[in-house]
PDB file of C-alpha atoms in Angstrom:
ATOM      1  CA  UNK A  13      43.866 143.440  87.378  1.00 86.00           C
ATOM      2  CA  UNK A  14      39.790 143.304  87.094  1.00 94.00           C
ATOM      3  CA  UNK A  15      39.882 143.465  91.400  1.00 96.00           C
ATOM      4  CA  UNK A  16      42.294 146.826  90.979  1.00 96.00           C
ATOM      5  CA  UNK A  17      40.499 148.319  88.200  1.00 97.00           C
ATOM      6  CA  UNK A  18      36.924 147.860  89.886  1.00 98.00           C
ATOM      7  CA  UNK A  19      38.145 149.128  92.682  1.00 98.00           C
ATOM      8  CA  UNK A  20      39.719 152.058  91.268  1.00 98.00           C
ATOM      9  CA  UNK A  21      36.487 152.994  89.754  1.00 98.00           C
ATOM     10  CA  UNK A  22      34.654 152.725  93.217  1.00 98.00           C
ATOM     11  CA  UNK A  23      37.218 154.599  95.175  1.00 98.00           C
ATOM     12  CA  UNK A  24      37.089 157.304  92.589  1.00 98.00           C
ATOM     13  CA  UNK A  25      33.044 157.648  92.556  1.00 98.00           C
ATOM     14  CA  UNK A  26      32.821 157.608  96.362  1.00 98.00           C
ATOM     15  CA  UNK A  27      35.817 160.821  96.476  1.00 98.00           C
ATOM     16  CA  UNK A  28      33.702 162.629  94.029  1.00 98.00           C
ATOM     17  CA  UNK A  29      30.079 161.711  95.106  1.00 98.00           C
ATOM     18  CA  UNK A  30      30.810 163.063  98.480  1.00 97.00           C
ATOM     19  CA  UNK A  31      32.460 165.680  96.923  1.00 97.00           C
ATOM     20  CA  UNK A  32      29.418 166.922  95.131  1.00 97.00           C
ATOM     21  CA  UNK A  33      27.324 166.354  98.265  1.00 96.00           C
ATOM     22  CA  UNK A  34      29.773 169.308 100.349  1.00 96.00           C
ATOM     23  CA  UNK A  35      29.885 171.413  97.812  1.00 95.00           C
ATOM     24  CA  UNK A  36      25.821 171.588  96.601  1.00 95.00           C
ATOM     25  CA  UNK A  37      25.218 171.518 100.398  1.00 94.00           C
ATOM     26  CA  UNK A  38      27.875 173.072 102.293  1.00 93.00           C
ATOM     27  CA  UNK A  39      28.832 177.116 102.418  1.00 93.00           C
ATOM     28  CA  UNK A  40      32.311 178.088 103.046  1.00 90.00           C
ATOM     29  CA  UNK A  41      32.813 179.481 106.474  1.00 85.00           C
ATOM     30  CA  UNK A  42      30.051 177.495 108.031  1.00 91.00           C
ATOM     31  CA  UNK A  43      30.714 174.579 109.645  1.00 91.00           C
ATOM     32  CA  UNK A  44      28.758 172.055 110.492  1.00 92.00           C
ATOM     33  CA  UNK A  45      29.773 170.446 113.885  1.00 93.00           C
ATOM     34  CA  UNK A  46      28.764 166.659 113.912  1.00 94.00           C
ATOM     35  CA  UNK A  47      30.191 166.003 116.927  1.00 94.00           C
ATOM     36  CA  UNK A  48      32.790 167.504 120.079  1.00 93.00           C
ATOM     37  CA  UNK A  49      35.748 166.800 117.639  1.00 95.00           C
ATOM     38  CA  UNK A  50      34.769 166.491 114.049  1.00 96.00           C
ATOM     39  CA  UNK A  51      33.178 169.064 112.082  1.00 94.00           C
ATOM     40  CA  UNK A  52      31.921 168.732 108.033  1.00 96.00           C
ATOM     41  CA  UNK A  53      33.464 171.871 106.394  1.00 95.00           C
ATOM     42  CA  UNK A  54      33.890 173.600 102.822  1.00 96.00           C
ATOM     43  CA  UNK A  55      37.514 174.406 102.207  1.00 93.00           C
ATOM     44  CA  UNK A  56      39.444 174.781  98.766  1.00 92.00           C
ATOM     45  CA  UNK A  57      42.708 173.463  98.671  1.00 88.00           C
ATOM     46  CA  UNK A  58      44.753 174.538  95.780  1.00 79.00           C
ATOM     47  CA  UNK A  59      48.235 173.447  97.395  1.00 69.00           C
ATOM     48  CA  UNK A  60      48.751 169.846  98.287  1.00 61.00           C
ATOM     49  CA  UNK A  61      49.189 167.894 101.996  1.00 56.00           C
ATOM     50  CA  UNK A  62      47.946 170.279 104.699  1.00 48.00           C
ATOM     51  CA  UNK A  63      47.923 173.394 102.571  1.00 50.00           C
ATOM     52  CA  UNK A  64      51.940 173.071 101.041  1.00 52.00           C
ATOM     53  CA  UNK A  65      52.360 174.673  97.815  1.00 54.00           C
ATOM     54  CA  UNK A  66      49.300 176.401  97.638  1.00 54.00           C
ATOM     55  CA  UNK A  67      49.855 179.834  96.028  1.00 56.00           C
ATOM     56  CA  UNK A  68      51.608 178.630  93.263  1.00 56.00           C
ATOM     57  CA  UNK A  69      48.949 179.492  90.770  1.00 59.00           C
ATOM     58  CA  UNK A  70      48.068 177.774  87.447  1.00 63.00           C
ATOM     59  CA  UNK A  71      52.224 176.609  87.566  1.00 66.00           C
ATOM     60  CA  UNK A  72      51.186 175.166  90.754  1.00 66.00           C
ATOM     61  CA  UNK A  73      47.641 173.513  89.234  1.00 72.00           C
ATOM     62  CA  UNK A  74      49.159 171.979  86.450  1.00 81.00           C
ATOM     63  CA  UNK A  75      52.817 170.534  87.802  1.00 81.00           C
ATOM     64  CA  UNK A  76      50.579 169.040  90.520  1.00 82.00           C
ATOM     65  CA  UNK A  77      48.486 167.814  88.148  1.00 88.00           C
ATOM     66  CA  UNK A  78      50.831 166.369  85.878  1.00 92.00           C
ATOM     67  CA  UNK A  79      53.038 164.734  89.078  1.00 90.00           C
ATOM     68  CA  UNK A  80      50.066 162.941  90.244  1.00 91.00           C
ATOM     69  CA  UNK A  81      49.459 161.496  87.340  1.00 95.00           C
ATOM     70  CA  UNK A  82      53.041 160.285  86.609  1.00 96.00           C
ATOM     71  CA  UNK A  83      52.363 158.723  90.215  1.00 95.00           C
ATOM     72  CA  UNK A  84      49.334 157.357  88.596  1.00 97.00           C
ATOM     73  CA  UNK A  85      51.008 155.336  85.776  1.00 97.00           C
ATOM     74  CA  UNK A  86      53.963 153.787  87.893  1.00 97.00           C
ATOM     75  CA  UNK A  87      51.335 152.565  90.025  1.00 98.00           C
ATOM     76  CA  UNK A  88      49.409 150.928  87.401  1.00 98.00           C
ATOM     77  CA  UNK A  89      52.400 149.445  86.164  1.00 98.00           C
ATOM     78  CA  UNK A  90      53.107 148.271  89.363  1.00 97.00           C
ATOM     79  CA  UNK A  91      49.356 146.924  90.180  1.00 97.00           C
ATOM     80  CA  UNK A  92      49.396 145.130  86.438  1.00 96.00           C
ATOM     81  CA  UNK A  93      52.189 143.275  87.610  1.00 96.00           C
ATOM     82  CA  UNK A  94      51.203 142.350  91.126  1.00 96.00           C
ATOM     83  CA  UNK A  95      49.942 139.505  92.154  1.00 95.00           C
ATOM     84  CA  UNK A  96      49.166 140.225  95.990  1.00 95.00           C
ATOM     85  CA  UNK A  97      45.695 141.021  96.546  1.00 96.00           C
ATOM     86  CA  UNK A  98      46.077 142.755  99.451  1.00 97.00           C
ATOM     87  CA  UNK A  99      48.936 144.921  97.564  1.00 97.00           C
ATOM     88  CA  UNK A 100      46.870 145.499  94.459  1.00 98.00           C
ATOM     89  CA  UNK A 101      43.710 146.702  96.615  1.00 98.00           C
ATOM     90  CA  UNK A 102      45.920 149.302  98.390  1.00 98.00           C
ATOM     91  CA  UNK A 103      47.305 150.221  95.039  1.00 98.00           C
ATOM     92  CA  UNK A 104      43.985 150.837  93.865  1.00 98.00           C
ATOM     93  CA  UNK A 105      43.078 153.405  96.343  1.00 98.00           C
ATOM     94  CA  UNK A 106      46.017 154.930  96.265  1.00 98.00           C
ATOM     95  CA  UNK A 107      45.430 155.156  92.093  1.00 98.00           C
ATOM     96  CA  UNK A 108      41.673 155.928  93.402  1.00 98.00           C
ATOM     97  CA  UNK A 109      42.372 158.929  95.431  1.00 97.00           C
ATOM     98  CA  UNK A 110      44.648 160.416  93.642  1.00 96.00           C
ATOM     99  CA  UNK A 111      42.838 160.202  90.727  1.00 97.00           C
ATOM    100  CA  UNK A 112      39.787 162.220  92.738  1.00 97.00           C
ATOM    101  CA  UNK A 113      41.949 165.163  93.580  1.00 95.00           C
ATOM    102  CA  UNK A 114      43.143 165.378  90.196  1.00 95.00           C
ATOM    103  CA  UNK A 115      39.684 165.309  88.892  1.00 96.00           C
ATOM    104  CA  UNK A 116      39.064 168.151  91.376  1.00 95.00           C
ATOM    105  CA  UNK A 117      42.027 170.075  90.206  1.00 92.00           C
ATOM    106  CA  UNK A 118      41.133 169.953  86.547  1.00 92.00           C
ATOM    107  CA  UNK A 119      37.765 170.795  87.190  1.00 93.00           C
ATOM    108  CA  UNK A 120      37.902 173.412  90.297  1.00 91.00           C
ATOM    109  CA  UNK A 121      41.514 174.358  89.882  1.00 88.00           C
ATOM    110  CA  UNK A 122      41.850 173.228  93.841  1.00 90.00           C
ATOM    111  CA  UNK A 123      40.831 170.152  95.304  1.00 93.00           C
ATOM    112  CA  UNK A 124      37.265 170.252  97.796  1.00 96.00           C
ATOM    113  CA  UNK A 125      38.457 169.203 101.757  1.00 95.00           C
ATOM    114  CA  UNK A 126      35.492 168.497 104.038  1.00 95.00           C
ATOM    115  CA  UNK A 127      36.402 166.172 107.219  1.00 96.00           C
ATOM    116  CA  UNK A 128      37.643 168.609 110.100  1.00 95.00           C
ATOM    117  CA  UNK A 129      38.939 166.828 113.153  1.00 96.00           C
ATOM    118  CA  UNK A 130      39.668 168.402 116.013  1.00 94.00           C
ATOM    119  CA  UNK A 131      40.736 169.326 119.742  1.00 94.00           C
ATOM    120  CA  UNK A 132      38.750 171.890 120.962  1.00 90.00           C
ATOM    121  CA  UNK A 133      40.348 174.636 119.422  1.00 89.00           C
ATOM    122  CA  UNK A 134      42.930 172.779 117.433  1.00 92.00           C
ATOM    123  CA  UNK A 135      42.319 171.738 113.887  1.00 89.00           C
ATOM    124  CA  UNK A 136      43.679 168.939 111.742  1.00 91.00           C
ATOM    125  CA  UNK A 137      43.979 170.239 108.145  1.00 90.00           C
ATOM    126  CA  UNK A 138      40.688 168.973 106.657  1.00 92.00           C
ATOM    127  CA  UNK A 139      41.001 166.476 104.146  1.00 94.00           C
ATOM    128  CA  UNK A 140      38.347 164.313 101.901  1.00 96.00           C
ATOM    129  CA  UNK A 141      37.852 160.736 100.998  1.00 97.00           C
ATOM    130  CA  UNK A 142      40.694 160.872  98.350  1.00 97.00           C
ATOM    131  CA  UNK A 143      43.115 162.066 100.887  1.00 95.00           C
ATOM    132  CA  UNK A 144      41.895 159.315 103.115  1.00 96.00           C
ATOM    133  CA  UNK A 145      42.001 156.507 100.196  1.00 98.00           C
ATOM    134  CA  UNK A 146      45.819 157.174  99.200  1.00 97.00           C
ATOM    135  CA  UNK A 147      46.229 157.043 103.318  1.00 96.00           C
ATOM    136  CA  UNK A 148      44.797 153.884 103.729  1.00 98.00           C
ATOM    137  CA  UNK A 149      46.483 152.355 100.508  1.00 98.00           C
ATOM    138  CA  UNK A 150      49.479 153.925 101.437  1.00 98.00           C
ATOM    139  CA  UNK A 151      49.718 152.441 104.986  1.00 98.00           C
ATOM    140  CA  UNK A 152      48.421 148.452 103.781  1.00 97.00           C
ATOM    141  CA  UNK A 153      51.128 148.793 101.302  1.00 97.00           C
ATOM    142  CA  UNK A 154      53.880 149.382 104.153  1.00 96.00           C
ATOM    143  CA  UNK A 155      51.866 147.182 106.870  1.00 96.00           C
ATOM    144  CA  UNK A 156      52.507 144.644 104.222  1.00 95.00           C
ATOM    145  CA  UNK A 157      56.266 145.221 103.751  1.00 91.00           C
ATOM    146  CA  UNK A 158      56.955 144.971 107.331  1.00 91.00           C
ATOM    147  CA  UNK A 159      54.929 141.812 107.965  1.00 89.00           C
ATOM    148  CA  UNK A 160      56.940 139.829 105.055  1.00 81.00           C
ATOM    149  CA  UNK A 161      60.194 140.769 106.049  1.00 65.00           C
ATOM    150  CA  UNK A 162      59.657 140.019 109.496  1.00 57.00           C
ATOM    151  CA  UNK A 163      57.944 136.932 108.598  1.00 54.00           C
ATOM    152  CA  UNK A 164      61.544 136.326 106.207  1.00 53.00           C
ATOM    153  CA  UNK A 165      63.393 136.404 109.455  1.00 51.00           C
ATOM    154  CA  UNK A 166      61.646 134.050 111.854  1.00 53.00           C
TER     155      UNK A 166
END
């Protein structure tokens, strides 16, 4: 539980360290392009996933709010209980990111998105570390499902 909760802590200061970097250096509506296909950018989010929800209001704030941190507790439940590494360190950024965005929510009323991929003219939503933490987590957590039930098989 000491691994998860450590890294829960670290996932949640890098989300809101870079966080404070974008938003003490950045300006909304000016990009800054880092390369042909990804661009650092200022954008307030105050839906969820790629904008969904997001004029909704205080309702909005505070049910998404409150969901993510129902999330929040089964998962700790769930990571107190585990005894897969592998599962408790994708649990913990999971817990870790969505922990960030809910910091962001409380404090901002709308969670700060910075990383803007892109194809010339076409634009992934931007999204932060947090977003990119409950990704990761998120996709160890099923890599790991598949590869023991296949491995149940054989």
């Amino acid at each position: 539980m000491f691994f998860g909760i450590v890294t829960i802590i670290l996932t949640l200061l890098a989300d809101q360290a870079s966080k404070f970097i974008v938003d003490t250096k950045l300006v909304i509506d000016e990009p800054i392009e880092v390369c042909d296909f990804f661009n650092l950018v200022k954008v307030w989010n105050t839906g969820i996933s790629f904008s969904l929800f997001n004029d909704y209001g205080n309702v909005g704030k505070f049910a998404l709010v409150i969901f993510a941190l129902a999330v929040v507790i089964f998962l700790l439940r769930w990571m107190y209980y585990e005894n897969n590494r592998l599962k408790i360190f994708g649990l913990a950024l999971i817990i870790g990111g969505a922990l960030g965005n809910v910091v962001d929510r409380i404090r901002a009323g709308a969670v700060l998105d910075f990383l803007d991929f892109h194809y010339q003219t076409v634009h992934w939503p931007a999204f932060n570390l947090a977003d990119s933490f409950i990704c990761i987590g998120a996709f160890l957590l099923i890599f790991l499902e598949i590869t023991k039930r296949e491995s149940m098989y054989k």
